């Protein structure tokens, strides 16, 4: 582009670029109109467009991981869902791609054990197979309980440590608010864009739009073994010797 | 790379790759240890590492935008901060780069007016200059009040509409939770990476890690006019004829 | 996730993770099979899948920008296309989205003038409107000719300076090899992902996957004024007083 | 933000935004001034700022991978470097982070074998360890020779297939032009941003700014096992039974 006479420039500007968007109305957009959603009375309550995954009464939205044709057999009582290690992991009937998720969990007040053996469970943000396959947001009591930092509560297990340790005391209810973006794959199976996750732990940011390197592995580094589409969300039944932990108020909004 | 005899491969695998990370401990990371943060009693309460920008008592953290040497002169009463259009916009004393922010706002129950003239204010996520310069997260009553979608509550004004309309009724307190990533600039002033923003409106995701095209403009499209570093956060004094709106419980965590 | 007995781990590893991908064949992908393309004899020659935009003989692939129903009227002689400032800008008949482009240009050996007035033209990578609208890769003689750095050859005009100054002398043929990724827009007109460009100037990298802030502006900062889809490619007729510059060997591959 | 009277708007626009950037000069940037680089006479020749890794005469820039204290022992003759499978892989003395690389290779005209056993070698864009560790751009004769698509020439081995098959016939010299962006890692060892690569094969784009999932693995999926900084570039000695292939004209520009 070249330097013209300023007088020409001014004329051009006035006649095209400038006048093309002189009016404030020129940058108003009127549609599509965002859908109306009634938010919860408090922010932890489910908004009107959420799918309620656990409302304190039934496990209708969940099945057994071992045998998805069977109902989830964890204990529901007093509005609370408690892990049953004998019946194993449970997962949602539905599969999800991108979403906003809210879940609350509580470690028993009288929890014992140390390291990974103290209130251990896990929230698999996308269950890519049976057992412990998937992207695991760690659930653990790390209030004054030390473990490896990429294995503490708020971590994506064995992959990314949380920004801070925002654990509450055992016996108190804690919250995870998750924004999940599923990975995309090319036709040859290679990764087009990785999974991304943002996590608020008790209202405190612990994962900030982190790109994941693949589903969680217990041994070895995470990698994308194979392409996947929408997946169930899974809760882990662990083998602590002490009392099991509990969940409540689980809801999800598809994005 | 070439295809070796499987027997060799197995041997190599067993002796190097496999054994190199056979043990679960190989992928444990023990430091740096995330700082301990005590979360709020409820998620809207300030965590222990937050800078409280408004605690209901004083405007010590704020100054006038017209004259930053002067204190902010909006009215504080009953734990609430109320806009004073006569004294103009106010901004934080401190400047911020990347952060998590919580703020609550309320439109008067007896609000009148329509479109943009109904409970209008704005939260400038980074104030890049005097007046209305900066990246504006719109504040407006859009409960049954139609306007252009990129100008309704939850929008980045004149730039990105919210994903949904999650307004509460006038008279109810509403929340914005914001994750802000500042833009970066190259040495020639060009944009290295744009600003990014995530917003939860009353707990509902309305902006999902959106890349911004520059500070807000009232006329014309947003663009990055010039590089900037850390910036104050600014609240807008608007000119509605009806009663002004209020703010409370403002805190921020630097990331 | 929890720490199991190592013996169990080993068993699990051997029975699932390990054996699941023990064999090299497990990570071979056999389709889709990439199309066969016969490359040029030398790298500047058009590959077999290219659309030849100018082969030295005709301007069949081009039209006048002033009146796209009219043929491009620049002069073709001796395998070379020479700018005709009287007939104005020319553009391709076809529109393109993502592509790889090769073009060669030459400033007259006896060029005179200074700054922007010395061999000025421009390659609009996507022409978003009449006149000089679009994303302009600057064409100019900057061999020992100083100008603003975001206006020199290899720059995206008024937006990003080239990484280095790789100009050849006037009278020598020079090459641009461009990889262009078009911007994407959301349904509300906001930017989903910006345009990206990589440019090799005489084989030297001058733009490295740079995200653009919008089509070029002569006055003001670039911004995305409105969404656009596939666009023609445009060559600029400038108003230097000295002899005009020339182009040859233009080809494009759609990606 | 609110809707003001248009007359006010016009006044504001004229007095601030508009006049602030009315002049074309307002968006000119004059420094930093890009360094002057003399490009090669033809695009495959080394530009003046390149480090010449192989000029046809000596292997001074290379060492043995088995024992980096020893010189590289491949054969240099007639301006050409020929693989010697007996002495194993060779790598550069220097380490590199981000760069533009040019290399030429030739499969013997009388090559025999099929699949991966036909002119197999590899260019490790960053050698992360001894042996075949690193990010491997596959070298192979795939002119009428079928193999798995993520193992053919132009692929990042076992990771991303090339966009097209741009092989020349055995006996002809072929080129790779590579733009490499090294991965970045967080302090806990997690991936901040993955490696990215663009490859032109005989002037044809085959990898377009692809994000890599980690260094190449022969067994299992690629993953980032551990953080690394600058790395040598490595050439692979493979074990074909037929005549070995050759390299020439290798240069690199640090970015």
Coordinates of N, CA, C and O in Angstrom, one line a residue, chain A residues 114-216:
Chain A
X114 N -3.0 -41.9 54.8 CA -2.1 -40.8 54.4 C -1.9 -40.9 52.9 O -2.3 -41.9 52.2
X115 N -1.3 -39.9 52.3 CA -1.0 -39.9 50.9 C -2.2 -40.2 50.1 O -3.3 -39.6 50.3
X116 N -2.1 -41.1 49.1 CA -3.2 -41.4 48.2 C -4.2 -42.3 48.9 O -5.3 -42.5 48.4
X117 N -3.9 -42.7 50.1 CA -4.8 -43.6 50.8 C -5.7 -42.9 51.8 O -5.9 -43.3 52.9
X118 N -6.2 -41.7 51.4 CA -7.0 -40.9 52.4 C -8.1 -40.2 51.6 O -8.0 -39.0 51.1
X119 N -9.2 -40.8 51.5 CA -10.4 -40.2 50.8 C -10.2 -40.2 49.3 O -10.7 -39.3 48.6
X120 N -9.7 -41.3 48.8 CA -9.4 -41.3 47.3 C -10.6 -41.7 46.5 O -11.2 -42.7 46.7
X121 N -10.9 -40.9 45.5 CA -11.9 -41.2 44.5 C -11.4 -40.5 43.2 O -10.3 -40.0 43.1
X122 N -12.3 -40.4 42.2 CA -11.9 -39.7 41.0 C -13.2 -39.4 40.2 O -14.1 -40.1 40.2
X123 N -13.1 -38.3 39.5 CA -14.2 -37.9 38.6 C -13.6 -37.9 37.2 O -12.7 -37.1 36.8
X124 N -14.0 -38.9 36.4 CA -13.5 -39.1 35.0 C -14.3 -38.2 34.1 O -15.5 -38.5 33.9
X125 N -13.7 -37.1 33.6 CA -14.4 -36.1 32.8 C -14.9 -36.6 31.5 O -15.9 -36.1 30.9
X126 N -14.3 -37.7 31.0 CA -14.8 -38.4 29.8 C -14.2 -39.8 30.0 O -13.0 -40.0 30.1
X127 N -15.1 -40.8 30.1 CA -14.7 -42.1 30.4 C -14.5 -42.8 29.0 O -15.4 -43.0 28.3
X128 N -13.2 -43.1 28.7 CA -12.9 -43.6 27.4 C -12.8 -45.1 27.3 O -12.5 -45.7 26.3
X129 N -13.2 -45.8 28.4 CA -13.2 -47.2 28.4 C -13.6 -47.7 29.8 O -13.9 -47.0 30.7
X130 N -13.6 -49.0 29.9 CA -13.9 -49.6 31.2 C -12.9 -49.4 32.3 O -11.8 -48.8 32.0
X131 N -13.1 -49.8 33.5 CA -12.1 -49.6 34.5 C -11.8 -48.1 34.8 O -12.8 -47.3 35.0
X132 N -10.6 -47.8 34.9 CA -10.2 -46.4 35.2 C -9.8 -45.6 34.0 O -9.0 -44.6 34.1
X133 N -10.3 -46.0 32.8 CA -9.9 -45.2 31.6 C -10.6 -43.9 31.6 O -11.8 -43.8 31.9
X134 N -9.9 -42.9 31.1 CA -10.5 -41.6 31.0 C -9.7 -40.5 31.6 O -8.5 -40.7 32.0
X135 N -10.2 -39.2 31.5 CA -9.5 -38.1 32.0 C -9.9 -37.8 33.4 O -11.0 -37.4 33.6
X136 N -9.0 -38.1 34.4 CA -9.4 -38.1 35.8 C -9.1 -36.8 36.5 O -7.9 -36.5 36.7
X137 N -10.1 -36.1 37.0 CA -10.0 -35.1 38.0 C -9.9 -35.7 39.3 O -10.9 -36.3 39.8
X138 N -8.8 -35.6 40.0 CA -8.6 -36.3 41.2 C -9.5 -35.8 42.4 O -9.7 -34.6 42.5
X139 N -10.0 -36.8 43.1 CA -10.7 -36.5 44.4 C -9.9 -37.2 45.5 O -9.6 -38.4 45.4
X140 N -9.6 -36.4 46.5 CA -8.7 -36.9 47.6 C -8.7 -35.9 48.7 O -9.0 -34.7 48.5
X141 N -8.5 -36.3 49.9 CA -8.3 -35.4 51.0 C -6.9 -34.9 51.1 O -6.0 -35.6 51.5
X142 N -6.7 -33.6 50.7 CA -5.3 -33.1 50.8 C -5.3 -31.9 51.7 O -4.5 -30.9 51.6
X143 N -6.2 -31.9 52.7 CA -6.2 -30.9 53.7 C -5.1 -31.4 54.7 O -5.4 -32.4 55.5
X144 N -4.0 -30.8 54.7 CA -2.9 -31.3 55.6 C -2.5 -32.7 55.3 O -2.0 -33.4 56.2
X145 N -2.6 -33.2 54.1 CA -2.2 -34.5 53.7 C -1.4 -34.4 52.4 O -1.9 -34.0 51.4
X146 N -0.1 -34.7 52.5 CA 0.8 -34.5 51.4 C 0.8 -35.7 50.5 O 0.8 -36.9 50.9
X147 N 0.9 -35.4 49.2 CA 1.1 -36.5 48.2 C 1.8 -35.8 47.0 O 2.2 -34.7 47.1
X148 N 2.1 -36.6 46.0 CA 2.6 -35.9 44.8 C 1.6 -34.9 44.3 O 0.4 -35.1 44.3
X149 N 2.2 -33.8 43.8 CA 1.3 -32.6 43.5 C 0.4 -32.9 42.3 O -0.7 -32.3 42.2
X150 N 0.8 -33.7 41.4 CA 0.0 -34.1 40.2 C -0.9 -35.2 40.6 O -1.5 -35.9 39.7
X151 N -1.1 -35.5 41.9 CA -2.0 -36.5 42.3 C -2.9 -36.0 43.4 O -3.7 -36.7 44.0
X152 N -2.8 -34.7 43.7 CA -3.6 -34.1 44.8 C -5.0 -33.7 44.3 O -5.2 -33.6 43.1
X153 N -5.9 -33.4 45.2 CA -7.2 -32.9 44.8 C -7.1 -31.7 43.9 O -6.3 -30.7 44.2
X154 N -7.8 -31.7 42.8 CA -7.8 -30.5 41.9 C -6.8 -30.8 40.7 O -6.8 -30.0 39.8
X155 N -6.0 -31.8 40.8 CA -5.1 -32.2 39.7 C -5.9 -33.0 38.7 O -6.9 -33.6 39.0
X156 N -5.4 -32.9 37.4 CA -5.7 -33.9 36.4 C -4.7 -35.0 36.7 O -3.5 -34.8 36.5
X157 N -5.1 -36.1 37.2 CA -4.2 -37.1 37.8 C -3.0 -37.5 36.9 O -3.2 -37.8 35.7
X158 N -1.9 -37.4 37.5 CA -0.6 -37.7 36.8 C -0.3 -36.8 35.6 O 0.3 -37.3 34.6
X159 N -0.9 -35.6 35.6 CA -0.7 -34.8 34.4 C -0.5 -33.4 34.7 O 0.5 -32.8 34.3
X160 N -1.5 -32.7 35.4 CA -1.3 -31.3 35.8 C -1.7 -31.1 37.2 O -2.8 -31.3 37.6
X161 N -0.7 -30.5 38.0 CA -1.0 -30.1 39.3 C -2.0 -29.0 39.4 O -2.0 -28.2 38.4
X162 N -2.7 -28.8 40.5 CA -3.6 -27.7 40.6 C -2.8 -26.4 40.8 O -1.6 -26.5 41.3
X163 N -3.3 -25.3 40.5 CA -2.6 -24.0 40.7 C -2.4 -23.7 42.2 O -1.3 -23.2 42.6
X164 N -3.4 -24.1 43.0 CA -3.3 -23.9 44.4 C -4.0 -25.1 45.1 O -4.7 -25.8 44.5
X165 N -3.7 -25.2 46.4 CA -4.4 -26.3 47.2 C -5.5 -25.6 48.0 O -5.3 -24.9 48.9
X166 N -6.8 -25.8 47.4 CA -7.9 -25.2 48.0 C -8.8 -26.1 48.8 O -10.0 -25.9 48.8
X167 N -8.2 -27.1 49.4 CA -9.0 -28.2 50.1 C -9.7 -27.6 51.3 O -9.1 -26.8 52.1
X168 N -10.9 -28.1 51.6 CA -11.6 -27.8 52.9 C -11.3 -29.0 53.8 O -10.8 -30.1 53.3
X169 N -11.6 -28.9 55.0 CA -11.4 -29.9 56.0 C -12.3 -31.1 55.7 O -13.4 -31.0 55.2
X170 N -11.8 -32.3 56.1 CA -12.7 -33.5 56.0 C -14.0 -33.2 56.8 O -13.9 -32.5 57.8
X171 N -15.1 -33.7 56.3 CA -16.4 -33.5 56.9 C -17.1 -32.3 56.3 O -18.3 -32.2 56.5
X172 N -16.4 -31.4 55.6 CA -17.1 -30.3 54.9 C -17.3 -30.7 53.4 O -16.5 -31.3 52.8
X173 N -18.5 -30.2 52.9 CA -18.8 -30.4 51.5 C -17.9 -29.5 50.6 O -17.6 -28.3 51.0
X174 N -17.4 -30.0 49.5 CA -16.5 -29.3 48.6 C -17.1 -29.3 47.2 O -17.9 -30.2 46.9
X175 N -16.7 -28.3 46.4 CA -17.3 -28.3 45.1 C -16.2 -28.3 44.0 O -15.2 -27.8 44.1
X176 N -16.6 -28.9 42.9 CA -15.9 -28.8 41.6 C -16.8 -28.2 40.6 O -17.9 -28.7 40.4
X177 N -16.4 -27.1 39.9 CA -17.1 -26.6 38.8 C -16.1 -26.7 37.6 O -15.0 -26.2 37.6
X178 N -16.6 -27.5 36.6 CA -15.7 -27.9 35.5 C -16.2 -27.3 34.2 O -17.4 -27.4 33.9
X179 N -15.3 -26.8 33.3 CA -15.7 -26.5 31.9 C -14.8 -27.4 31.1 O -13.6 -27.3 31.1
X180 N -15.5 -28.3 30.4 CA -14.8 -29.3 29.6 C -14.9 -29.1 28.1 O -16.1 -29.0 27.6
X181 N -13.8 -29.1 27.4 CA -13.8 -29.1 25.9 C -13.2 -30.4 25.4 O -12.0 -30.7 25.7
X182 N -14.0 -31.2 24.7 CA -13.5 -32.5 24.3 C -12.5 -32.4 23.2 O -12.4 -31.4 22.5
X183 N -11.6 -33.4 23.1 CA -10.6 -33.3 22.0 C -11.2 -33.6 20.7 O -12.3 -34.2 20.6
X184 N -10.6 -33.2 19.6 CA -11.0 -33.5 18.3 C -9.9 -34.2 17.6 O -8.7 -34.0 17.8
X185 N -10.3 -35.1 16.7 CA -9.4 -36.0 16.0 C -9.5 -35.9 14.5 O -10.6 -35.6 14.0
X186 N -8.4 -36.0 13.8 CA -8.4 -36.0 12.3 C -8.8 -37.4 11.8 O -8.9 -38.4 12.6
X187 N -9.0 -37.5 10.5 CA -9.5 -38.7 9.9 C -8.5 -39.8 10.0 O -8.8 -41.0 9.9
X188 N -7.2 -39.5 10.1 CA -6.2 -40.5 10.3 C -5.9 -40.9 11.7 O -5.0 -41.6 12.1
X189 N -6.8 -40.3 12.6 CA -6.7 -40.7 14.0 C -5.8 -39.8 14.8 O -5.7 -39.9 16.1
X190 N -5.1 -38.9 14.2 CA -4.2 -38.0 14.9 C -5.0 -36.9 15.6 O -6.2 -36.7 15.3
X191 N -4.4 -36.2 16.5 CA -5.1 -35.2 17.3 C -5.2 -33.9 16.6 O -4.2 -33.3 16.2
X192 N -6.4 -33.4 16.4 CA -6.6 -32.1 15.7 C -6.5 -31.0 16.8 O -5.8 -30.0 16.6
X193 N -7.2 -31.2 17.9 CA -7.1 -30.3 19.0 C -7.3 -31.1 20.3 O -8.2 -31.9 20.4
X194 N -6.4 -30.8 21.3 CA -6.5 -31.6 22.5 C -7.7 -31.3 23.4 O -8.3 -30.2 23.2
X195 N -8.0 -32.1 24.4 CA -9.0 -31.8 25.4 C -8.5 -30.6 26.2 O -7.3 -30.4 26.4
X196 N -9.4 -29.7 26.6 CA -9.1 -28.6 27.5 C -10.0 -28.6 28.7 O -11.2 -28.9 28.6
X197 N -9.4 -28.1 29.8 CA -10.2 -28.2 31.0 C -9.9 -27.0 31.9 O -8.8 -26.5 32.1
X198 N -11.0 -26.4 32.5 CA -11.0 -25.4 33.5 C -11.7 -25.9 34.7 O -12.8 -26.5 34.6
X199 N -11.1 -25.8 35.9 CA -11.7 -26.3 37.1 C -11.6 -25.2 38.2 O -10.5 -24.6 38.5
X200 N -12.8 -25.0 38.8 CA -12.8 -24.2 40.1 C -13.1 -25.2 41.2 O -14.0 -26.0 41.1
X201 N -12.2 -25.1 42.2 CA -12.3 -26.0 43.4 C -12.7 -25.1 44.6 O -12.0 -24.2 45.0
X202 N -13.9 -25.4 45.1 CA -14.4 -24.5 46.1 C -14.4 -23.0 45.7 O -14.1 -22.2 46.5
X203 N -14.7 -22.8 44.4 CA -14.7 -21.4 43.9 C -13.4 -20.9 43.6 O -13.3 -19.7 43.1
X204 N -12.3 -21.6 43.7 CA -11.0 -21.1 43.5 C -10.4 -21.8 42.2 O -10.4 -23.0 42.1
X205 N -9.9 -21.0 41.3 CA -9.4 -21.6 40.0 C -8.2 -22.4 40.2 O -7.1 -22.0 40.7
X206 N -8.3 -23.7 39.8 CA -7.1 -24.6 40.0 C -6.6 -25.2 38.7 O -5.4 -25.6 38.6
X207 N -7.4 -25.1 37.6 CA -7.0 -25.5 36.3 C -7.5 -24.5 35.3 O -8.7 -24.2 35.3
X208 N -6.6 -23.8 34.6 CA -7.0 -22.7 33.8 C -6.9 -23.0 32.3 O -5.9 -22.7 31.7
X209 N -7.9 -23.5 31.7 CA -8.0 -23.9 30.3 C -6.7 -24.7 29.9 O -6.1 -24.3 28.9
X210 N -6.4 -25.7 30.6 CA -5.2 -26.5 30.4 C -5.5 -27.5 29.2 O -6.5 -28.2 29.2
X211 N -4.5 -27.6 28.3 CA -4.6 -28.6 27.3 C -4.1 -29.9 27.8 O -3.0 -30.0 28.3
X212 N -4.9 -31.0 27.6 CA -4.4 -32.3 28.2 C -3.7 -33.1 27.1 O -3.9 -32.9 25.9
X213 N -2.8 -33.9 27.6 CA -2.0 -34.8 26.8 C -2.6 -36.1 26.5 O -1.9 -36.9 25.8
X214 N -3.8 -36.3 26.9 CA -4.4 -37.6 26.7 C -5.1 -38.1 28.0 O -5.0 -37.4 29.0
X215 N -5.9 -39.2 27.9 CA -6.5 -39.8 29.0 C -5.4 -40.1 30.1 O -4.3 -40.4 29.7
X216 N -5.8 -40.2 31.3 CA -5.0 -40.5 32.5 C -4.4 -41.9 32.4 O -5.1 -42.8 32.0

